[in-house]
PDB file of C-alpha atoms in Angstrom:
ATOM      1  CA  UNK Z   1       0.000   0.000   0.000  1.00 43.00           C
ATOM      2  CA  UNK Z   2       1.205   3.478  -0.829  1.00 45.00           C
ATOM      3  CA  UNK Z   3       1.959   5.888   1.965  1.00 41.00           C
ATOM      4  CA  UNK Z   4      -0.294   8.899   2.494  1.00 44.00           C
ATOM      5  CA  UNK Z   5       0.557  12.013   0.509  1.00 49.00           C
ATOM      6  CA  UNK Z   6      -0.472  15.668   0.368  1.00 61.00           C
ATOM      7  CA  UNK Z   7      -2.648  17.316  -2.309  1.00 83.00           C
ATOM      8  CA  UNK Z   8      -2.513  15.110  -5.374  1.00 95.00           C
ATOM      9  CA  UNK Z   9      -1.476  16.341  -8.828  1.00 97.00           C
ATOM     10  CA  UNK Z  10      -4.321  16.955 -11.270  1.00 98.00           C
ATOM     11  CA  UNK Z  11      -4.183  16.547 -15.047  1.00 98.00           C
ATOM     12  CA  UNK Z  12      -6.903  17.003 -17.634  1.00 98.00           C
ATOM     13  CA  UNK Z  13      -6.741  15.314 -21.040  1.00 98.00           C
ATOM     14  CA  UNK Z  14      -7.240  17.712 -23.924  1.00 97.00           C
ATOM     15  CA  UNK Z  15      -6.639  17.614 -27.681  1.00 97.00           C
ATOM     16  CA  UNK Z  16      -4.432  20.357 -29.093  1.00 96.00           C
ATOM     17  CA  UNK Z  17      -7.305  21.424 -31.347  1.00 94.00           C
ATOM     18  CA  UNK Z  18      -9.838  21.789 -28.476  1.00 94.00           C
ATOM     19  CA  UNK Z  19      -8.853  25.278 -27.317  1.00 95.00           C
ATOM     20  CA  UNK Z  20     -12.389  26.143 -26.179  1.00 95.00           C
ATOM     21  CA  UNK Z  21     -12.528  23.171 -23.833  1.00 96.00           C
ATOM     22  CA  UNK Z  22      -9.019  23.969 -22.614  1.00 96.00           C
ATOM     23  CA  UNK Z  23     -10.002  27.520 -21.683  1.00 96.00           C
ATOM     24  CA  UNK Z  24     -13.159  26.352 -19.954  1.00 96.00           C
ATOM     25  CA  UNK Z  25     -11.212  23.815 -17.863  1.00 97.00           C
ATOM     26  CA  UNK Z  26      -8.649  26.433 -16.843  1.00 96.00           C
ATOM     27  CA  UNK Z  27     -11.516  28.667 -15.747  1.00 96.00           C
ATOM     28  CA  UNK Z  28     -12.940  25.808 -13.689  1.00 95.00           C
ATOM     29  CA  UNK Z  29      -9.663  25.303 -11.837  1.00 96.00           C
ATOM     30  CA  UNK Z  30      -9.120  29.027 -11.290  1.00 96.00           C
ATOM     31  CA  UNK Z  31     -12.601  29.292  -9.833  1.00 93.00           C
ATOM     32  CA  UNK Z  32     -11.823  26.408  -7.465  1.00 93.00           C
ATOM     33  CA  UNK Z  33      -8.389  27.793  -6.565  1.00 93.00           C
ATOM     34  CA  UNK Z  34      -6.626  24.660  -7.812  1.00 95.00           C
ATOM     35  CA  UNK Z  35      -3.583  24.029  -9.963  1.00 94.00           C
ATOM     36  CA  UNK Z  36      -3.966  21.545 -12.810  1.00 97.00           C
ATOM     37  CA  UNK Z  37      -1.792  20.541 -15.728  1.00 97.00           C
ATOM     38  CA  UNK Z  38      -3.043  20.057 -19.262  1.00 98.00           C
ATOM     39  CA  UNK Z  39      -2.179  16.581 -20.579  1.00 98.00           C
ATOM     40  CA  UNK Z  40      -2.046  16.562 -24.374  1.00 98.00           C
ATOM     41  CA  UNK Z  41      -4.455  13.936 -25.691  1.00 98.00           C
ATOM     42  CA  UNK Z  42      -3.335  11.364 -28.228  1.00 98.00           C
ATOM     43  CA  UNK Z  43      -4.578  11.859 -31.773  1.00 97.00           C
ATOM     44  CA  UNK Z  44      -4.651   8.317 -33.088  1.00 98.00           C
ATOM     45  CA  UNK Z  45      -3.928   9.159 -36.727  1.00 97.00           C
ATOM     46  CA  UNK Z  46      -0.668  10.841 -35.722  1.00 97.00           C
ATOM     47  CA  UNK Z  47       0.762   7.633 -34.253  1.00 98.00           C
ATOM     48  CA  UNK Z  48       2.993   5.357 -36.283  1.00 98.00           C
ATOM     49  CA  UNK Z  49       1.778   1.885 -37.224  1.00 97.00           C
ATOM     50  CA  UNK Z  50       4.137   0.424 -34.607  1.00 97.00           C
ATOM     51  CA  UNK Z  51       2.749   2.691 -31.887  1.00 97.00           C
ATOM     52  CA  UNK Z  52      -0.822   1.867 -32.850  1.00 98.00           C
ATOM     53  CA  UNK Z  53      -0.078  -1.869 -32.694  1.00 97.00           C
ATOM     54  CA  UNK Z  54       1.426  -1.439 -29.226  1.00 97.00           C
ATOM     55  CA  UNK Z  55      -1.770   0.125 -27.938  1.00 98.00           C
ATOM     56  CA  UNK Z  56      -4.618  -1.577 -29.813  1.00 98.00           C
ATOM     57  CA  UNK Z  57      -5.218  -5.176 -30.845  1.00 98.00           C
ATOM     58  CA  UNK Z  58      -7.845  -5.846 -33.504  1.00 97.00           C
ATOM     59  CA  UNK Z  59      -7.740  -9.564 -32.636  1.00 97.00           C
ATOM     60  CA  UNK Z  60      -8.386  -8.803 -28.972  1.00 97.00           C
ATOM     61  CA  UNK Z  61     -11.195  -6.456 -29.979  1.00 97.00           C
ATOM     62  CA  UNK Z  62     -12.990  -9.264 -31.832  1.00 96.00           C
ATOM     63  CA  UNK Z  63     -12.861 -11.441 -28.699  1.00 95.00           C
ATOM     64  CA  UNK Z  64     -13.785  -8.735 -26.216  1.00 96.00           C
ATOM     65  CA  UNK Z  65     -16.154  -6.245 -27.847  1.00 96.00           C
ATOM     66  CA  UNK Z  66     -19.109  -6.206 -30.202  1.00 95.00           C
ATOM     67  CA  UNK Z  67     -17.557  -3.952 -32.864  1.00 95.00           C
ATOM     68  CA  UNK Z  68     -14.224  -2.347 -33.859  1.00 96.00           C
ATOM     69  CA  UNK Z  69     -13.219   0.838 -32.056  1.00 97.00           C
ATOM     70  CA  UNK Z  70     -13.158   4.150 -33.917  1.00 97.00           C
ATOM     71  CA  UNK Z  71      -9.969   6.212 -33.949  1.00 97.00           C
ATOM     72  CA  UNK Z  72     -11.288   8.573 -31.285  1.00 97.00           C
ATOM     73  CA  UNK Z  73     -11.904   5.694 -28.865  1.00 97.00           C
ATOM     74  CA  UNK Z  74      -8.420   4.357 -29.481  1.00 98.00           C
ATOM     75  CA  UNK Z  75      -6.830   7.761 -28.972  1.00 98.00           C
ATOM     76  CA  UNK Z  76      -8.843   8.294 -25.792  1.00 97.00           C
ATOM     77  CA  UNK Z  77      -7.639   5.002 -24.290  1.00 98.00           C
ATOM     78  CA  UNK Z  78      -4.043   5.693 -25.346  1.00 98.00           C
ATOM     79  CA  UNK Z  79      -4.239   9.077 -23.600  1.00 98.00           C
ATOM     80  CA  UNK Z  80      -5.236   7.451 -20.315  1.00 98.00           C
ATOM     81  CA  UNK Z  81      -2.501   4.824 -20.676  1.00 98.00           C
ATOM     82  CA  UNK Z  82       0.047   7.606 -21.119  1.00 98.00           C
ATOM     83  CA  UNK Z  83      -1.316   9.369 -18.029  1.00 98.00           C
ATOM     84  CA  UNK Z  84      -0.855   6.179 -15.991  1.00 98.00           C
ATOM     85  CA  UNK Z  85       2.719   5.898 -17.227  1.00 98.00           C
ATOM     86  CA  UNK Z  86       3.261   9.568 -16.320  1.00 98.00           C
ATOM     87  CA  UNK Z  87       2.270   8.704 -12.754  1.00 98.00           C
ATOM     88  CA  UNK Z  88       4.701   5.791 -12.549  1.00 98.00           C
ATOM     89  CA  UNK Z  89       7.493   7.981 -13.911  1.00 98.00           C
ATOM     90  CA  UNK Z  90       6.750  10.606 -11.255  1.00 97.00           C
ATOM     91  CA  UNK Z  91       7.332  10.564  -7.467  1.00 96.00           C
ATOM     92  CA  UNK Z  92       3.611  10.963  -6.728  1.00 96.00           C
ATOM     93  CA  UNK Z  93       1.500   8.457  -4.803  1.00 96.00           C
ATOM     94  CA  UNK Z  94      -1.565   8.920  -7.026  1.00 97.00           C
ATOM     95  CA  UNK Z  95      -2.888  11.063  -9.852  1.00 98.00           C
ATOM     96  CA  UNK Z  96      -6.198  12.809 -10.522  1.00 98.00           C
ATOM     97  CA  UNK Z  97      -7.160  12.270 -14.173  1.00 98.00           C
ATOM     98  CA  UNK Z  98      -9.971  14.306 -15.709  1.00 98.00           C
ATOM     99  CA  UNK Z  99     -11.317  14.545 -19.221  1.00 97.00           C
ATOM    100  CA  UNK Z 100     -11.961  18.034 -20.567  1.00 96.00           C
ATOM    101  CA  UNK Z 101     -15.770  17.946 -20.544  1.00 95.00           C
ATOM    102  CA  UNK Z 102     -16.358  17.961 -16.782  1.00 96.00           C
ATOM    103  CA  UNK Z 103     -17.515  20.487 -14.234  1.00 95.00           C
ATOM    104  CA  UNK Z 104     -16.087  20.584 -10.712  1.00 96.00           C
ATOM    105  CA  UNK Z 105     -18.744  20.208  -8.042  1.00 95.00           C
ATOM    106  CA  UNK Z 106     -18.618  21.530  -4.451  1.00 91.00           C
ATOM    107  CA  UNK Z 107     -16.348  19.313  -2.388  1.00 94.00           C
ATOM    108  CA  UNK Z 108     -13.973  18.410  -5.221  1.00 97.00           C
ATOM    109  CA  UNK Z 109     -10.864  19.908  -3.581  1.00 96.00           C
ATOM    110  CA  UNK Z 110     -11.844  18.486  -0.188  1.00 96.00           C
ATOM    111  CA  UNK Z 111     -12.138  14.974  -1.585  1.00 96.00           C
ATOM    112  CA  UNK Z 112      -8.847  15.157  -3.507  1.00 97.00           C
ATOM    113  CA  UNK Z 113      -7.133  16.312  -0.323  1.00 95.00           C
ATOM    114  CA  UNK Z 114      -8.771  13.547   1.719  1.00 96.00           C
ATOM    115  CA  UNK Z 115      -7.822  10.817  -0.750  1.00 96.00           C
ATOM    116  CA  UNK Z 116      -4.226  12.058  -0.782  1.00 95.00           C
ATOM    117  CA  UNK Z 117      -4.005  11.917   3.000  1.00 93.00           C
ATOM    118  CA  UNK Z 118      -5.322   8.355   3.329  1.00 86.00           C
ATOM    119  CA  UNK Z 119      -3.424   5.110   3.013  1.00 83.00           C
ATOM    120  CA  UNK Z 120      -4.146   4.112  -0.583  1.00 91.00           C
ATOM    121  CA  UNK Z 121      -5.560   0.614  -0.234  1.00 92.00           C
ATOM    122  CA  UNK Z 122      -7.416   1.085  -3.539  1.00 96.00           C
ATOM    123  CA  UNK Z 123      -6.396   1.121  -7.207  1.00 98.00           C
ATOM    124  CA  UNK Z 124      -8.887   3.681  -8.505  1.00 98.00           C
ATOM    125  CA  UNK Z 125     -11.558   5.948  -7.065  1.00 97.00           C
ATOM    126  CA  UNK Z 126     -14.118   7.315  -9.513  1.00 96.00           C
ATOM    127  CA  UNK Z 127     -15.178  10.912  -8.951  1.00 96.00           C
ATOM    128  CA  UNK Z 128     -18.271  10.779 -11.171  1.00 92.00           C
ATOM    129  CA  UNK Z 129     -21.276   8.498 -11.372  1.00 78.00           C
ATOM    130  CA  UNK Z 130     -24.438   8.262 -13.439  1.00 64.00           C
ATOM    131  CA  UNK Z 131     -26.253   6.548 -10.592  1.00 56.00           C
ATOM    132  CA  UNK Z 132     -29.211   8.353  -9.113  1.00 48.00           C
ATOM    133  CA  UNK Z 133     -29.955   8.019  -5.415  1.00 45.00           C
ATOM    134  CA  UNK Z 134     -32.373   5.129  -5.856  1.00 42.00           C
ATOM    135  CA  UNK Z 135     -29.919   3.191  -8.010  1.00 44.00           C
ATOM    136  CA  UNK Z 136     -27.150   3.981  -5.561  1.00 43.00           C
ATOM    137  CA  UNK Z 137     -28.890   2.141  -2.758  1.00 43.00           C
ATOM    138  CA  UNK Z 138     -28.841  -1.016  -4.867  1.00 47.00           C
ATOM    139  CA  UNK Z 139     -25.411  -0.637  -6.488  1.00 60.00           C
ATOM    140  CA  UNK Z 140     -23.210   0.778  -3.716  1.00 66.00           C
ATOM    141  CA  UNK Z 141     -22.064  -0.993  -0.577  1.00 70.00           C
ATOM    142  CA  UNK Z 142     -19.446  -0.954   2.204  1.00 73.00           C
ATOM    143  CA  UNK Z 143     -19.416   2.860   2.591  1.00 83.00           C
ATOM    144  CA  UNK Z 144     -16.534   4.458   4.496  1.00 88.00           C
ATOM    145  CA  UNK Z 145     -16.489   8.051   5.714  1.00 91.00           C
ATOM    146  CA  UNK Z 146     -14.127  10.142   3.588  1.00 93.00           C
ATOM    147  CA  UNK Z 147     -14.968  13.749   4.484  1.00 94.00           C
ATOM    148  CA  UNK Z 148     -18.007  15.462   6.039  1.00 94.00           C
ATOM    149  CA  UNK Z 149     -20.935  14.664   3.757  1.00 94.00           C
ATOM    150  CA  UNK Z 150     -18.938  12.261   1.537  1.00 94.00           C
ATOM    151  CA  UNK Z 151     -18.232   8.538   1.547  1.00 93.00           C
ATOM    152  CA  UNK Z 152     -15.871   6.241  -0.295  1.00 93.00           C
ATOM    153  CA  UNK Z 153     -17.930   3.309  -1.577  1.00 92.00           C
ATOM    154  CA  UNK Z 154     -17.505  -0.032  -3.315  1.00 91.00           C
ATOM    155  CA  UNK Z 155     -19.554  -0.781  -6.413  1.00 89.00           C
ATOM    156  CA  UNK Z 156     -21.659  -3.871  -6.903  1.00 89.00           C
ATOM    157  CA  UNK Z 157     -21.549  -3.016 -10.615  1.00 89.00           C
ATOM    158  CA  UNK Z 158     -18.929  -0.497 -11.754  1.00 92.00           C
ATOM    159  CA  UNK Z 159     -20.411   2.411 -13.751  1.00 88.00           C
ATOM    160  CA  UNK Z 160     -18.911   3.033 -17.167  1.00 86.00           C
ATOM    161  CA  UNK Z 161     -18.079   6.745 -16.974  1.00 86.00           C
ATOM    162  CA  UNK Z 162     -14.349   7.566 -16.965  1.00 91.00           C
ATOM    163  CA  UNK Z 163     -14.551  11.357 -17.085  1.00 94.00           C
ATOM    164  CA  UNK Z 164     -12.748  11.681 -13.750  1.00 97.00           C
ATOM    165  CA  UNK Z 165     -10.954   9.443 -11.273  1.00 98.00           C
ATOM    166  CA  UNK Z 166      -7.974   9.125  -8.966  1.00 98.00           C
ATOM    167  CA  UNK Z 167      -5.558   6.295  -9.772  1.00 98.00           C
ATOM    168  CA  UNK Z 168      -2.917   5.049  -7.335  1.00 98.00           C
ATOM    169  CA  UNK Z 169       0.561   3.874  -8.304  1.00 97.00           C
ATOM    170  CA  UNK Z 170      -0.519   0.280  -7.674  1.00 97.00           C
ATOM    171  CA  UNK Z 171      -3.556   0.762  -9.901  1.00 98.00           C
ATOM    172  CA  UNK Z 172      -1.521   2.334 -12.702  1.00 98.00           C
ATOM    173  CA  UNK Z 173       0.972  -0.537 -12.579  1.00 98.00           C
ATOM    174  CA  UNK Z 174      -1.828  -3.136 -12.777  1.00 97.00           C
ATOM    175  CA  UNK Z 175      -3.475  -1.376 -15.706  1.00 98.00           C
ATOM    176  CA  UNK Z 176      -0.290  -0.927 -17.710  1.00 98.00           C
ATOM    177  CA  UNK Z 177       0.633  -4.566 -17.130  1.00 97.00           C
ATOM    178  CA  UNK Z 178      -2.757  -5.900 -18.259  1.00 96.00           C
ATOM    179  CA  UNK Z 179      -4.207  -3.386 -20.737  1.00 96.00           C
ATOM    180  CA  UNK Z 180      -1.446  -3.114 -23.317  1.00 96.00           C
ATOM    181  CA  UNK Z 181      -2.736  -3.772 -25.885  1.00 97.00           C
ATOM    182  CA  UNK Z 182      -6.444  -3.102 -25.358  1.00 98.00           C
ATOM    183  CA  UNK Z 183      -9.505  -4.283 -27.288  1.00 97.00           C
ATOM    184  CA  UNK Z 184     -12.389  -2.464 -25.608  1.00 97.00           C
ATOM    185  CA  UNK Z 185     -13.171   1.228 -25.045  1.00 97.00           C
ATOM    186  CA  UNK Z 186     -11.661   2.398 -21.767  1.00 97.00           C
ATOM    187  CA  UNK Z 187     -14.997   3.008 -20.036  1.00 95.00           C
ATOM    188  CA  UNK Z 188     -16.025  -0.578 -20.769  1.00 96.00           C
ATOM    189  CA  UNK Z 189     -12.625  -2.133 -20.069  1.00 97.00           C
ATOM    190  CA  UNK Z 190     -12.332  -0.750 -16.535  1.00 96.00           C
ATOM    191  CA  UNK Z 191     -15.571  -2.520 -15.594  1.00 96.00           C
ATOM    192  CA  UNK Z 192     -13.883  -5.917 -16.046  1.00 96.00           C
ATOM    193  CA  UNK Z 193     -12.117  -5.547 -12.701  1.00 96.00           C
ATOM    194  CA  UNK Z 194     -11.656  -9.286 -12.141  1.00 96.00           C
ATOM    195  CA  UNK Z 195      -9.324  -9.663 -15.117  1.00 96.00           C
ATOM    196  CA  UNK Z 196      -6.564  -7.895 -13.202  1.00 95.00           C
ATOM    197  CA  UNK Z 197      -7.964  -7.765  -9.642  1.00 95.00           C
ATOM    198  CA  UNK Z 198      -8.505  -4.026  -9.996  1.00 97.00           C
ATOM    199  CA  UNK Z 199     -10.059  -2.415  -6.916  1.00 96.00           C
ATOM    200  CA  UNK Z 200     -12.314   0.318  -8.331  1.00 96.00           C
ATOM    201  CA  UNK Z 201     -14.210   2.393  -5.777  1.00 95.00           C
ATOM    202  CA  UNK Z 202     -16.190   5.613  -5.926  1.00 94.00           C
ATOM    203  CA  UNK Z 203     -17.141   8.808  -4.113  1.00 94.00           C
ATOM    204  CA  UNK Z 204     -20.714   9.442  -3.036  1.00 91.00           C
ATOM    205  CA  UNK Z 205     -21.998  11.975  -3.811  1.00 92.00           C
ATOM    206  CA  UNK Z 206     -19.996  12.607  -6.977  1.00 94.00           C
ATOM    207  CA  UNK Z 207     -17.660  15.623  -7.004  1.00 96.00           C
ATOM    208  CA  UNK Z 208     -17.565  16.169 -10.771  1.00 96.00           C
ATOM    209  CA  UNK Z 209     -20.327  16.209 -13.374  1.00 94.00           C
ATOM    210  CA  UNK Z 210     -20.436  16.247 -17.147  1.00 93.00           C
ATOM    211  CA  UNK Z 211     -20.474  19.730 -18.632  1.00 88.00           C
ATOM    212  CA  UNK Z 212     -22.727  20.702 -21.529  1.00 83.00           C
ATOM    213  CA  UNK Z 213     -19.694  20.331 -23.819  1.00 73.00           C
ATOM    214  CA  UNK Z 214     -19.901  16.561 -23.266  1.00 60.00           C
ATOM    215  CA  UNK Z 215     -22.891  16.511 -25.621  1.00 59.00           C
ATOM    216  CA  UNK Z 216     -20.425  17.052 -28.468  1.00 64.00           C
ATOM    217  CA  UNK Z 217     -18.015  14.158 -28.096  1.00 57.00           C
ATOM    218  CA  UNK Z 218     -14.368  14.671 -29.023  1.00 57.00           C
ATOM    219  CA  UNK Z 219     -14.133  10.913 -29.677  1.00 57.00           C
ATOM    220  CA  UNK Z 220     -15.960  11.335 -32.974  1.00 54.00           C
ATOM    221  CA  UNK Z 221     -18.935   9.714 -34.644  1.00 58.00           C
ATOM    222  CA  UNK Z 222     -19.491   5.987 -34.246  1.00 65.00           C
ATOM    223  CA  UNK Z 223     -21.203   3.788 -36.811  1.00 66.00           C
ATOM    224  CA  UNK Z 224     -24.714   2.735 -35.729  1.00 75.00           C
ATOM    225  CA  UNK Z 225     -25.104  -0.825 -34.535  1.00 79.00           C
ATOM    226  CA  UNK Z 226     -26.295  -3.352 -37.081  1.00 86.00           C
ATOM    227  CA  UNK Z 227     -28.541  -6.258 -36.120  1.00 88.00           C
ATOM    228  CA  UNK Z 228     -25.456  -8.441 -35.765  1.00 88.00           C
ATOM    229  CA  UNK Z 229     -23.567  -6.004 -33.528  1.00 89.00           C
ATOM    230  CA  UNK Z 230     -26.699  -5.349 -31.480  1.00 93.00           C
ATOM    231  CA  UNK Z 231     -27.018  -9.096 -30.824  1.00 91.00           C
ATOM    232  CA  UNK Z 232     -23.320  -9.376 -29.910  1.00 90.00           C
ATOM    233  CA  UNK Z 233     -23.672  -6.388 -27.590  1.00 91.00           C
ATOM    234  CA  UNK Z 234     -26.664  -7.988 -25.851  1.00 93.00           C
ATOM    235  CA  UNK Z 235     -24.766 -11.258 -25.364  1.00 93.00           C
ATOM    236  CA  UNK Z 236     -21.704  -9.486 -23.951  1.00 91.00           C
ATOM    237  CA  UNK Z 237     -23.796  -7.427 -21.539  1.00 93.00           C
ATOM    238  CA  UNK Z 238     -25.539 -10.574 -20.322  1.00 95.00           C
ATOM    239  CA  UNK Z 239     -22.195 -12.343 -19.919  1.00 93.00           C
ATOM    240  CA  UNK Z 240     -20.806  -9.354 -18.009  1.00 93.00           C
ATOM    241  CA  UNK Z 241     -23.731  -9.451 -15.575  1.00 94.00           C
ATOM    242  CA  UNK Z 242     -23.177 -13.137 -14.868  1.00 95.00           C
ATOM    243  CA  UNK Z 243     -19.387 -12.857 -14.525  1.00 95.00           C
ATOM    244  CA  UNK Z 244     -19.571  -9.757 -12.338  1.00 93.00           C
ATOM    245  CA  UNK Z 245     -21.986 -11.446  -9.936  1.00 92.00           C
ATOM    246  CA  UNK Z 246     -19.947 -14.653  -9.903  1.00 93.00           C
ATOM    247  CA  UNK Z 247     -16.696 -12.869  -9.062  1.00 92.00           C
ATOM    248  CA  UNK Z 248     -18.388 -10.670  -6.452  1.00 88.00           C
ATOM    249  CA  UNK Z 249     -19.736 -13.798  -4.818  1.00 83.00           C
TER     250      UNK Z 249
END
């Protein structure tokens, strides 16, 4: 387990071409009185064939997902992988990783401080959730007090959003050892926690939310599902439900 640390470093992933999002994120941090570093996002088409093959496996994609990933999804995952490597190359105990379409909610700085001061017996703590209160009762368990009005919780079923999280050194090492190359989108891949014994927890209530800019995805357009891909998607979701329950048990 990593030793406790002070205020954790914060990075936000942003494409060079997304200057409007970059400015909005800087305004968010200035308003909150926080320092954050822009982390240049990976543009997939600018990678060499060798670099692309290191990150993404088409063969693995066929086995793990219902359709091929678009370039934006690949670049998004590669950006997070690079952020995890940045953490391991640094002296920090953990890293706050945000995408550039989020809004900081009240309590964000308090929670980052609290997570940095605790012994890090977790691999990842998600800062956002799409669960409403009613769903939360069913899908969250083993709450632990984190700060006044906030709890660190375990998921019965990990939500798919990856717009903001804190990853520990142990978590980054696990992910880099098991997710190179990848075959699923990152938000889906992190839900398969049993494949690498990844301890993914969350904060309740959430301390970031999706901004209106999230309606226009920087990942790019995805082809609509055909009947075949819709059927494969249904089968994979059903299999995930069974496997998740089996491993939780």
